[in-house]
Coordinates of C-alpha atoms in Angstrom, one line a residue:
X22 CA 0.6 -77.6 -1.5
X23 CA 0.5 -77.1 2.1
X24 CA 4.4 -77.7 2.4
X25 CA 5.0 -74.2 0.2
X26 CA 3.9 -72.1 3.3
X27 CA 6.4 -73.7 5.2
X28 CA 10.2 -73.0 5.9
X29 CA 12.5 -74.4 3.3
X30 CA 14.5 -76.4 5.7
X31 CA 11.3 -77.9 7.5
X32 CA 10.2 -79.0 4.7
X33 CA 12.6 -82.5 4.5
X34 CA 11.5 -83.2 8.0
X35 CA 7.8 -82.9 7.2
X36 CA 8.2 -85.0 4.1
X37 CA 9.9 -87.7 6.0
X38 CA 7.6 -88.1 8.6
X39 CA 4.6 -88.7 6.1
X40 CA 7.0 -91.5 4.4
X41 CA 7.5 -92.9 7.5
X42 CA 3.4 -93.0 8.0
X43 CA 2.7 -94.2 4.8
X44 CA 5.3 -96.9 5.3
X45 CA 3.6 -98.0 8.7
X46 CA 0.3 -98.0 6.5
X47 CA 1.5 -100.4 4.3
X48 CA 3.4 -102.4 7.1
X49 CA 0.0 -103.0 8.4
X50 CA -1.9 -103.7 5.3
X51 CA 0.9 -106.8 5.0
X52 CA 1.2 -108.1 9.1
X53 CA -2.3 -108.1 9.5
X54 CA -3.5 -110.5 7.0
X55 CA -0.7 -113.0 8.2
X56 CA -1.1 -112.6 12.0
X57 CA -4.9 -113.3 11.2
X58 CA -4.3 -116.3 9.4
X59 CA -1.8 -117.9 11.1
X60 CA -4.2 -117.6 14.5
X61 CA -6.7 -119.5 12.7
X62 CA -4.4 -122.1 11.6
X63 CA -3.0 -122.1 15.4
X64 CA -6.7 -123.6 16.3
X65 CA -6.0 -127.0 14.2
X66 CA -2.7 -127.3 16.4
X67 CA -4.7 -127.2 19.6
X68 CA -7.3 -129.3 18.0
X69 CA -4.9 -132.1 17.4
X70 CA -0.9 -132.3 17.3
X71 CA -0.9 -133.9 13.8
X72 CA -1.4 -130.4 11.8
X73 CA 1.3 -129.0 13.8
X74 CA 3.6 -129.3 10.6
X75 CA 1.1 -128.3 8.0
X76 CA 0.3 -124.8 10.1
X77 CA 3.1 -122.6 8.6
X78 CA 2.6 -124.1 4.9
X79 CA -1.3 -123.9 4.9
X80 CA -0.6 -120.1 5.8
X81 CA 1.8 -119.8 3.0
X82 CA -0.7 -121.2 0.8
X83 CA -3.8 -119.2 2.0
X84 CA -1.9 -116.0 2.1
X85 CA -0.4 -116.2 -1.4
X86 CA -3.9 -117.2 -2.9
X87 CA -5.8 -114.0 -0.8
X88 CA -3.3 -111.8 -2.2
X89 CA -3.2 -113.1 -5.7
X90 CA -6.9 -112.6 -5.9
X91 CA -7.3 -109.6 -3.9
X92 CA -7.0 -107.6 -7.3
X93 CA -9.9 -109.0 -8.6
X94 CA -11.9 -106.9 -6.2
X95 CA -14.2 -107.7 -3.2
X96 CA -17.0 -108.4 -5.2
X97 CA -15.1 -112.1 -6.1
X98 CA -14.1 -112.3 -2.7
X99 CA -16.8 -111.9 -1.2
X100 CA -18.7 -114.8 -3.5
X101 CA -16.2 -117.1 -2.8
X102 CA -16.1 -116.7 1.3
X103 CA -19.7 -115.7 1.4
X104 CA -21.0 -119.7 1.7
X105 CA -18.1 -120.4 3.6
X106 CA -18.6 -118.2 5.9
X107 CA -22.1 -119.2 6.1
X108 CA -21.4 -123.3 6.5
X109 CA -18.6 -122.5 9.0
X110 CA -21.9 -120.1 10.7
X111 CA -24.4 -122.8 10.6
X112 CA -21.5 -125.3 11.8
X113 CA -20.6 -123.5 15.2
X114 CA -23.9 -124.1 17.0
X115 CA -23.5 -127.8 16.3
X116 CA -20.0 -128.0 17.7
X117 CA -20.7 -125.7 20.9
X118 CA -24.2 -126.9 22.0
X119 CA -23.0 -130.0 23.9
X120 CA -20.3 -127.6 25.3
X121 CA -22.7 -125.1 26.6
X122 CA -25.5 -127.4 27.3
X123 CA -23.1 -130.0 29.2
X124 CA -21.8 -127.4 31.5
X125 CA -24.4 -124.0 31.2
X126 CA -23.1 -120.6 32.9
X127 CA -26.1 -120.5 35.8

């Protein structure tokens, strides 16, 4: 309704430019997601060479399952990566402590 108070030939322009945000909006809502999972799956790479060829598919995989059941809502979501969250949590103090205890920062 704010667009009424404006000059007819403005208006296009105006209209435009909120297209073009909500189109960067959803841009994001898509890259993100991907860039996030495919860094994670970078870390098995570095790990050790052998997943190298199961990076890009694993992504694939993991992507198309997250958005799949992101309609379901958060709640399901959020029950299914709540433990493993928690395991992967519980596991990183095992893995670093002979790290930081073999060579401590002081």
């Amino acid at each position: 309704m704010s667009l009424i108070g404006l000059r007819r030939h403005a208006r296009p322009a105006i209209v435009a430019i909120g297209l073009f945000g909500a189109a960067l909006i959803y841009g994001d809502g898509a890259i993100t997601p991907a860039i996030s999972v495919l860094s994670a799956l970078e870390g098995l790479d570095m790990a050790t060479p052998a997943f190298q060829p199961y990076v890009l598919p694993l992504a694939l995989v993991i992507l198309i399952l997250l958005f799949a059941v992101q309609p379901l809502g958060t709640e399901r979501i959020g029950r299914a990566f709540g433990p493993i969250m928690a395991l992967w949590f519980l596991a990183l103090p095992r893995w670093a402590s002979p790290a930081c205890c073999g060579t401590p920062l002081c």
